Coordinates of C-alpha atoms and ligand atoms in Angstrom, one line a residue:
X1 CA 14.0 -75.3 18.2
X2 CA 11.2 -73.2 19.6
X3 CA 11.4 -70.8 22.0
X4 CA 8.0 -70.1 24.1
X5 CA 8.3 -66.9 26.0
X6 CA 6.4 -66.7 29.4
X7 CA 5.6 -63.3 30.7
X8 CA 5.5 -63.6 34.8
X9 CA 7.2 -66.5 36.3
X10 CA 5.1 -68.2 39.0
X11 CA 4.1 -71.3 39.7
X12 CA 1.9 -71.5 36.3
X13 CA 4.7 -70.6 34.0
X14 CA 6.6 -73.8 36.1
X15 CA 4.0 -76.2 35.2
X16 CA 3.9 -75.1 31.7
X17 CA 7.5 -75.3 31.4
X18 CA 7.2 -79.0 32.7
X19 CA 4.1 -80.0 30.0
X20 CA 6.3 -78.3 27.2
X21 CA 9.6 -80.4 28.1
X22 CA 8.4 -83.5 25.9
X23 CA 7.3 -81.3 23.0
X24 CA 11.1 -80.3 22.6
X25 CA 10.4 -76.6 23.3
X26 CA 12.5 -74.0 25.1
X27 CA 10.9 -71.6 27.4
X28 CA 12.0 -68.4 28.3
X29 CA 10.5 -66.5 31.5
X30 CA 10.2 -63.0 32.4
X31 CA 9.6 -61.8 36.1
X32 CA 10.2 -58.7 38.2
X33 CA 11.9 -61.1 40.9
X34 CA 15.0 -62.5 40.8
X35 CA 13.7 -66.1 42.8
X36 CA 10.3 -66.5 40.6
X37 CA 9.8 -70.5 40.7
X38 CA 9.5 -70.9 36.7
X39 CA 13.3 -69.9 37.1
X40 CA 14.7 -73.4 38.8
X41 CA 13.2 -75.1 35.4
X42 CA 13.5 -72.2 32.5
X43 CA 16.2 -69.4 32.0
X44 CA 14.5 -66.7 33.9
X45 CA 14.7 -62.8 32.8
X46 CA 14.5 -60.3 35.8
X47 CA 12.9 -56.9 34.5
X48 CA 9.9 -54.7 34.6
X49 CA 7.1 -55.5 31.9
X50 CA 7.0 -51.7 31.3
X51 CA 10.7 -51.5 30.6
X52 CA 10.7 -51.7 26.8
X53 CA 14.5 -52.4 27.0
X54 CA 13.6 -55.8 28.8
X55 CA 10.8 -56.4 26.8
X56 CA 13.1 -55.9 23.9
X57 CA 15.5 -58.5 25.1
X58 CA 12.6 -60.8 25.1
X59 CA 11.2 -60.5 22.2
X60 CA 14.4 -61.1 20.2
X61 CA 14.8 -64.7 22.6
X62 CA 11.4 -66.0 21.4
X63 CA 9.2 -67.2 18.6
X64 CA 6.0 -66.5 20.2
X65 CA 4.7 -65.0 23.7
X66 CA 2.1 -66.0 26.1
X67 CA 1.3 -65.2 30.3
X68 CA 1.3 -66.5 33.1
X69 CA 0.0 -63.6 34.9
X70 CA -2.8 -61.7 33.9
X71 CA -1.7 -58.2 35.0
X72 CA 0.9 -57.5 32.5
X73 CA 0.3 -53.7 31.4
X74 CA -1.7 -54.2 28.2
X75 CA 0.3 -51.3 26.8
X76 CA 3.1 -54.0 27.2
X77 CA 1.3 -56.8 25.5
X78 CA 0.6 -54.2 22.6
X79 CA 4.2 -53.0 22.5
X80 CA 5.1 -57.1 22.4
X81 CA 2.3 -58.2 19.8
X82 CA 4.2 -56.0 17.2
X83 CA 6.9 -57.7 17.7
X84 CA 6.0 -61.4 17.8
X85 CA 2.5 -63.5 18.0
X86 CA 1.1 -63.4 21.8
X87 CA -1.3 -65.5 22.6
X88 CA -3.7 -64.8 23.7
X89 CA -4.0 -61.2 22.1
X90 CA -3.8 -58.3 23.8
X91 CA -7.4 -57.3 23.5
X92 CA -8.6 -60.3 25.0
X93 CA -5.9 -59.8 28.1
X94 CA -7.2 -56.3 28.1
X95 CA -10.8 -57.2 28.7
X96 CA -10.0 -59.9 31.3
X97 CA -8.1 -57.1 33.4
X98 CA -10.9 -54.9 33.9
X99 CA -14.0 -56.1 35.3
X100 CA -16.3 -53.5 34.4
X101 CA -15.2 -54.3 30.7
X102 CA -15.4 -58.0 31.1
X103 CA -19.3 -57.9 32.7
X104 CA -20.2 -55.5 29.8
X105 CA -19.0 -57.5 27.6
X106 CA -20.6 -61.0 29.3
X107 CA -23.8 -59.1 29.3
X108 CA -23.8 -58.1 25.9
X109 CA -23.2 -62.1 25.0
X110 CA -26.3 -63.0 27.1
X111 CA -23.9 -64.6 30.0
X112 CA -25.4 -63.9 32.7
X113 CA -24.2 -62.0 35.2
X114 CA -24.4 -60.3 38.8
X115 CA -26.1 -57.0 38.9
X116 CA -23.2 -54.5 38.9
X117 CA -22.3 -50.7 38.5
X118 CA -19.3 -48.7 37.9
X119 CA -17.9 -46.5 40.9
X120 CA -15.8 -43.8 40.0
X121 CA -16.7 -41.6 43.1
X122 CA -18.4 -41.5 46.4
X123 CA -21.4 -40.2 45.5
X124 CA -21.9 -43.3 43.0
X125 CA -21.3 -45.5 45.9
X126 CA -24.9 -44.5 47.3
X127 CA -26.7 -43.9 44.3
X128 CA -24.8 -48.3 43.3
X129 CA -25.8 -49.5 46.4
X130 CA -29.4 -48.1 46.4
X131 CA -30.0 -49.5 43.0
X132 CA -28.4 -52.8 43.9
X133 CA -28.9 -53.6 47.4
X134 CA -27.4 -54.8 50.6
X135 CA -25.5 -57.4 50.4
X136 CA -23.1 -56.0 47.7
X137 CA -19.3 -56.5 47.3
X138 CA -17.4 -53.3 46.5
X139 CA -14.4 -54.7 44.3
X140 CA -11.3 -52.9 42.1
X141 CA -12.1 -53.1 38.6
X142 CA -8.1 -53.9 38.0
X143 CA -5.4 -55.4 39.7
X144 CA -7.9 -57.8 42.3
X145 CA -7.2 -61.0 42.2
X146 CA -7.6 -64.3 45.0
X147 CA -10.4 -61.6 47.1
X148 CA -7.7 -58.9 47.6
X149 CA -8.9 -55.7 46.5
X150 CA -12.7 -56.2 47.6
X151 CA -14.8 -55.4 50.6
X152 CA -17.7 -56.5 51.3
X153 CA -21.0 -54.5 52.4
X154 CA -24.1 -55.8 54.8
X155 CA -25.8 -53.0 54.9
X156 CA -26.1 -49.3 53.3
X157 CA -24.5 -48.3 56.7
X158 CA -21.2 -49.7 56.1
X159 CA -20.6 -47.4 52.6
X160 CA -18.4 -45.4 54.8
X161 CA -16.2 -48.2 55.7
X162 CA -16.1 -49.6 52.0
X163 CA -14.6 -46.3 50.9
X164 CA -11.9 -45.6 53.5
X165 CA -11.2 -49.4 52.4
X166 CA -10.9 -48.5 48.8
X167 CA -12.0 -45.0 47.7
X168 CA -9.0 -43.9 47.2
X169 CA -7.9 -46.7 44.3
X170 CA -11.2 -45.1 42.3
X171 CA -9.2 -43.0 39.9
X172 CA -6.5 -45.3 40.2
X173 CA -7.6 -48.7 39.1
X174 CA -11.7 -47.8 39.1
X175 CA -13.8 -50.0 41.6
X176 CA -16.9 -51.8 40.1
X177 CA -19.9 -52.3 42.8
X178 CA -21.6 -56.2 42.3
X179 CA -24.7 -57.4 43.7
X180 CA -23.4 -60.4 46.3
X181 CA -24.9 -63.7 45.2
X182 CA -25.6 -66.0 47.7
X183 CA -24.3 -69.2 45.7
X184 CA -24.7 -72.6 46.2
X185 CA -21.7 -73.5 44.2
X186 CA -19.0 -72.2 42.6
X187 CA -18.2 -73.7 39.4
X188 CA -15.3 -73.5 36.7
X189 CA -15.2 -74.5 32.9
X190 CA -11.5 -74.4 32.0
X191 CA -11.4 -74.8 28.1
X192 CA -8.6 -74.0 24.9
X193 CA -9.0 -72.3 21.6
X194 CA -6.9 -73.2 19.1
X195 CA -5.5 -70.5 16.4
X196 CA -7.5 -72.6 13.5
X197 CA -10.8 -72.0 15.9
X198 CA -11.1 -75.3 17.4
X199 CA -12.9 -75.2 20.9
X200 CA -12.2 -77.8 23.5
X201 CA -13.3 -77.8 27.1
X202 CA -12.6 -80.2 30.3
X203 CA -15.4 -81.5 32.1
X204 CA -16.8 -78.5 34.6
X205 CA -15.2 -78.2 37.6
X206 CA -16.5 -77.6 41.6
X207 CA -14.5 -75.2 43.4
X208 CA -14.4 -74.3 47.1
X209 CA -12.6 -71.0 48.2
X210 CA -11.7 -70.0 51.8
X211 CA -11.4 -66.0 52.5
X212 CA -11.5 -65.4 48.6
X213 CA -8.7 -67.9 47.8
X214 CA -9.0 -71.4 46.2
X215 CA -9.1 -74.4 48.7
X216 CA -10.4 -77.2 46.7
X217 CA -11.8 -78.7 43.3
X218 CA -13.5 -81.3 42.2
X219 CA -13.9 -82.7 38.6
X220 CA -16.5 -83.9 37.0
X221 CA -18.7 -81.6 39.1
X222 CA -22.0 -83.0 39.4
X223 CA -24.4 -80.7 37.1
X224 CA -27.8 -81.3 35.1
X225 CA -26.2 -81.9 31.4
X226 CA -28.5 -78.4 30.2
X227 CA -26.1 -76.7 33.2
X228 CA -23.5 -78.6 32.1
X229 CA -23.7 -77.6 28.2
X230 CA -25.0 -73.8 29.0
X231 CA -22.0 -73.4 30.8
X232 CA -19.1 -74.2 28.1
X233 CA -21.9 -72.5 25.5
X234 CA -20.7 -69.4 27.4
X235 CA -17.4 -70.3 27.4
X236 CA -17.2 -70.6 24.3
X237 CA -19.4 -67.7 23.1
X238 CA -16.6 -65.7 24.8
X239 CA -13.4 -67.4 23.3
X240 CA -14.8 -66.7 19.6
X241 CA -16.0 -62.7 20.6
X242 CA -12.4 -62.6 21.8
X243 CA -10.7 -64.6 19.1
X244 CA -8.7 -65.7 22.0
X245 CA -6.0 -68.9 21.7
X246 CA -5.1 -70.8 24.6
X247 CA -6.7 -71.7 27.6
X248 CA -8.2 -70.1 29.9
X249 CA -11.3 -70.4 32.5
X250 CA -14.6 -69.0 33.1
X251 CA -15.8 -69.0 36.7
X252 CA -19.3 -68.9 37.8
X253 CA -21.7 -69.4 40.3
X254 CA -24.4 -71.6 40.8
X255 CA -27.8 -70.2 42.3
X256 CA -31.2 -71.5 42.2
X257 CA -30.2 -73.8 39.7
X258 CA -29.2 -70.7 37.8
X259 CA -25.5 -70.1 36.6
X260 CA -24.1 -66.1 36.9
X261 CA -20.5 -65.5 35.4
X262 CA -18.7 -63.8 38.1
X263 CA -15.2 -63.8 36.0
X264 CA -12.7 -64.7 33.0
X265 CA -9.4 -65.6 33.6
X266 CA -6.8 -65.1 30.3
X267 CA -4.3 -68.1 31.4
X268 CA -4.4 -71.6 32.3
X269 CA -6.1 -71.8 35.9
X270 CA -5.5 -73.0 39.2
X271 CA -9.2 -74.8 39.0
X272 CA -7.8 -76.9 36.1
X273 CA -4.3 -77.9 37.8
X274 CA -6.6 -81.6 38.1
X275 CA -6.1 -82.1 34.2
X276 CA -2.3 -82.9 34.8
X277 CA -3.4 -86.3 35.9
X278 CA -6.6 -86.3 35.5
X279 CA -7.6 -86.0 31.9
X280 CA -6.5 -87.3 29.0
X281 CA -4.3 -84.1 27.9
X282 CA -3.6 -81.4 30.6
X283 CA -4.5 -77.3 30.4
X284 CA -1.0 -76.8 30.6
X285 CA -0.2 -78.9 27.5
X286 CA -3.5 -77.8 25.4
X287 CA -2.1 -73.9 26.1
X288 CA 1.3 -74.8 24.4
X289 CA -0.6 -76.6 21.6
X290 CA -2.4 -73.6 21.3
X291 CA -0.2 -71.1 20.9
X292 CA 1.8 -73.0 18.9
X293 CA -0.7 -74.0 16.3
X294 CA -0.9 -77.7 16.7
X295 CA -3.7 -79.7 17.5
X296 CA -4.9 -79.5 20.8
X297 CA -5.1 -82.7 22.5
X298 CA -8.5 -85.1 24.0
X299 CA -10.1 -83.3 27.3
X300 CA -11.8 -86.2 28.2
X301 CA -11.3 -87.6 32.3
X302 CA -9.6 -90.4 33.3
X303 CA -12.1 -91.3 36.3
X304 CA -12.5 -88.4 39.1
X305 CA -10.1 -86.3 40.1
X306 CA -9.6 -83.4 43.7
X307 CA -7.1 -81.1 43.7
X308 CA -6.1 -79.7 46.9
X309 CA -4.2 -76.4 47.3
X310 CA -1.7 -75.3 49.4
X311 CA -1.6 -72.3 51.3
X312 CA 1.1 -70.5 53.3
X313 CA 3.3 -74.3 53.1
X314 CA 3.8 -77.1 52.1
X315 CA 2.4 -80.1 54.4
X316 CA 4.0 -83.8 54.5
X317 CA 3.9 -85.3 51.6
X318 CA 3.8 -89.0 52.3
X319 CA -0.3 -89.6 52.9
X320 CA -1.1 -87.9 49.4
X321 CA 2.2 -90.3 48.2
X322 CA 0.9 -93.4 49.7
X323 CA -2.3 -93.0 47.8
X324 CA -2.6 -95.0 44.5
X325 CA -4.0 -91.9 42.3
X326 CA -1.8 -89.3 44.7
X327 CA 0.0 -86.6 42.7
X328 CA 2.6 -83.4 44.6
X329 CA 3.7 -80.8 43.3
X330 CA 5.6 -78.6 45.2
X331 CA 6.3 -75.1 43.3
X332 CA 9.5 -74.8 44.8
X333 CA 8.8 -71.8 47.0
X334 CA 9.4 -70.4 50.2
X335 CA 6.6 -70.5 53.1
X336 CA 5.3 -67.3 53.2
X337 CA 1.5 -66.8 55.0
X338 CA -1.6 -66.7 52.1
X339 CA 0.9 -68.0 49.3
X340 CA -0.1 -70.8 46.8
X341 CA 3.1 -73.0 47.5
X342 CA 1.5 -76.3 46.1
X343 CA -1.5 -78.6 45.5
X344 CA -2.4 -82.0 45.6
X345 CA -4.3 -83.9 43.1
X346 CA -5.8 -87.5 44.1
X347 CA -7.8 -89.4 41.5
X348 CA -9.6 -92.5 41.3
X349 CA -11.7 -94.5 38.9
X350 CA -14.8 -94.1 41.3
X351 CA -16.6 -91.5 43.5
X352 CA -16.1 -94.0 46.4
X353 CA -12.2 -94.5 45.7
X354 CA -11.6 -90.9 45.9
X355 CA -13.7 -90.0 49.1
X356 CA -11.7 -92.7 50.5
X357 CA -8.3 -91.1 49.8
X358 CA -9.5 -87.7 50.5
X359 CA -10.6 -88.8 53.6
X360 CA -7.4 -90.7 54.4
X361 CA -5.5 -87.3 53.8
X362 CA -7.4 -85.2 55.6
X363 CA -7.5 -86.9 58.7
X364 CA -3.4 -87.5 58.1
X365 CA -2.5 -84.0 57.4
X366 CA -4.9 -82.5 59.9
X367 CA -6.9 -80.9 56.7
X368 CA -10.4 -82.4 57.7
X369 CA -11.8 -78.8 57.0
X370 CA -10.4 -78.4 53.7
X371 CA -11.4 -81.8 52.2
X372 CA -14.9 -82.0 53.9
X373 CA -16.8 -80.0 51.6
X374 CA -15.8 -82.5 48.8
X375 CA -16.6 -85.5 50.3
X376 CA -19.8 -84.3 51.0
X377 CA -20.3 -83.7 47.2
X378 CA -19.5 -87.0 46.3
X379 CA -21.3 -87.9 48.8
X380 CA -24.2 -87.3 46.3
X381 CA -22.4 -88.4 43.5
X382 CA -22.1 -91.9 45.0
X383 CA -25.0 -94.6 43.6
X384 CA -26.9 -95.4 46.5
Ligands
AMP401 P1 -13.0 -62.9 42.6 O1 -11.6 -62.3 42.9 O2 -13.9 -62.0 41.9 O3 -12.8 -64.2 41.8 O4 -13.6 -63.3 44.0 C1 -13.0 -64.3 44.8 C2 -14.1 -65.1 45.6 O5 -14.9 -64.2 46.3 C3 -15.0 -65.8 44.6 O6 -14.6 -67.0 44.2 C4 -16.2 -66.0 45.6 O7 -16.0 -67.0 46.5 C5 -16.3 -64.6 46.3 N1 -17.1 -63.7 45.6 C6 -16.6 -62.8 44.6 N2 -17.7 -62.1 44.1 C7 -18.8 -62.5 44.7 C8 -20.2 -62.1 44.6 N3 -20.6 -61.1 43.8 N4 -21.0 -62.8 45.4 C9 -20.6 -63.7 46.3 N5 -19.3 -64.1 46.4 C10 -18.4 -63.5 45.7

């Protein structure tokens, strides 16, 4: 019997609890809360990740470790590698968590990437935003994630403002100044390295956020094969620099045609939640295989797939239940305002059949905003 240990205990631990049930695996979860959702499905341990006591406790429950949060202290991962195999390794978590580190490194692998600049005082605010230019997005270099941590600057004028914001988390966590990129899309390629090498991605993925945080994807996105095959090139240039093993997901944006990387995230994604019903074998499954050394299973798609998320709580569930290719999933959480409570996935063997049942739950549930911008785009997908 194997043991997979999961450190943080969210929703994507839950999931990957779920996909590892018919493998025959035991999980085991760690979390600094006592109600963390991966708890109602896995035997959940309450501790802090820099409390080696806990830690210890862990590591003599499990035959190999992996995350479902990204910010676990890399000293932690370190501390835990020498103790049993973590996937994916510490190095490759460590680069993810900094994103001064992570564009370096995307740069040096010809990925291209936003203009940027390190910030480690007030004075290299000015000198970053002269060299850069207004419009420019002054984020943390650690610890930011779903748009918290970042403030955005119109003109040279508001430097003041973008420092009482975050000035004060510059020797702390380090802030990282980025050009902003006025994108037409926003695109994902969520994809799994096995330990033996092997590289599989899904299909690349639309996304649509609202105030920083994911609202919507859409799989296959519609992009030019070269886009199409640049894209998982980078991906995958990055999985081999890292040596990393599981999945994981490289977002980007799409500008002129042009594709920038804007970041890496070390864990199964919230932009490939789709691939439970929607491909052949899901992210959450391919992560297991992973980390585990088996084979990793077909990406392909069955037909096209939206995944809707949901924010702050859950809505009725009957319109996305009455559809034939409507999936819930409620993580089992309380309603709490800006939390990822659950998503939606509807999927269909044509672009016409899923605009149909997008549109049928957005005018039910009163979404019509959230599920607009992916009509539209398969709006252009449709044959005419
Ligand atoms: P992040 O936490 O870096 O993934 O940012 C969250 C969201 O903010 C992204 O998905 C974008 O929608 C937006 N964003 C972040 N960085 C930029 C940028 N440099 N230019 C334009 N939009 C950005």
């Amino acid at each position: 019997m194997t043991t997979v240990g999961i450190l943080g205990g969210g929703q994507l631990a839950r999931m990957l609890a779920l996909s590892g049930a018919p493998l025959g695996l035991r999980f085991l979860v760690m979390d600094t809360v006592a109600d963390a959702c991966a708890g109602q499905f896995a035997p959940l341990l309450v501790g802090d990740y820099r409390d080696e006591a806990a830690l210890a406790e862990f590591a003599s429950q499990v035959d190999v470790a992996t995350f479902d949060f990204e910010n676990v202290p890399a000293e932690s991962a370190e501390w835990l590698a020498q103790r049993v195999p973590v996937f994916p390794n510490p190095r490759a978590l460590a680069t993810a968590q900094d994103r001064m580190v992570e564009k370096t490194l995307f740069r040096e692998l010809g990925i291209p990437v936003p203009a940027f600049a390190d910030v480690p005082d007030r004075a290299a605010l000015d000198a970053a935003i002269a060299a850069i230019g207004a419009p420019c997005i002054l984020k943390t270099r650690r610890l930011g994630y779903d748009g918290k941590g970042q403030f955005r600057i119109k003109a040279a004028a508001d430097a003041d403002a973008a420092w009482t914001a975050l000035g004060e988390q510059a020797a702390s966590v380090g802030l990282i100044l980025e050009a902003f990129v006025p994108f037409e899309r926003e695109l994902s390629v969520v994809a799994a390295r096995a330990r033996n090498g092997e590289f599989r991605a899904w299909p690349l993925t639309e996304n649509w956020h609202v105030d920083g945080v994911l609202s919507a994807s859409l799989a296959p996105a519609a992009v030019a094969p070269a886009l199409h095959d640049a894209a998982i090139a980078h991906a995958r240039a990055l999985a081999e620099r890292l040596d990393y093993v599981g999945v994981f997901a490289l977002e980007l944006f799409c500008r002129d045609g042009q594709l920038l990387a804007n970041e890496l995230a070390p864990r199964v994604h919230n932009s490939g939640h789709w691939t439970i019903e929607g491909a052949e074998t899901s992210q959450f499954q391919n992560h297991l295989r992973a980390v585990l050394g088996l084979p990793l299973g077909e990406t392909r798609m069955l037909g096209h797939a939206c995944m809707l998320n949901w924010i702050g709580a859950m809505p009725d569930a009957e319109p996305v239940l009455r559809e034939a290719g409507g999936h819930w999933h409620d993580y089992g959480k309380s309603a709490r305002e800006g939390r990822k409570v659950g998503h939606a996935t509807l999927r269909a063997d044509t672009v016409e059949a899923l605009a149909h049942a997008l549109q049928a739950v957005g005018t039910a549930l009163g979404r019509e905003a959230q599920v607009a911008p992916v009509v539209r785009a398969l709006a252009h997908l449709a044959p005419a």
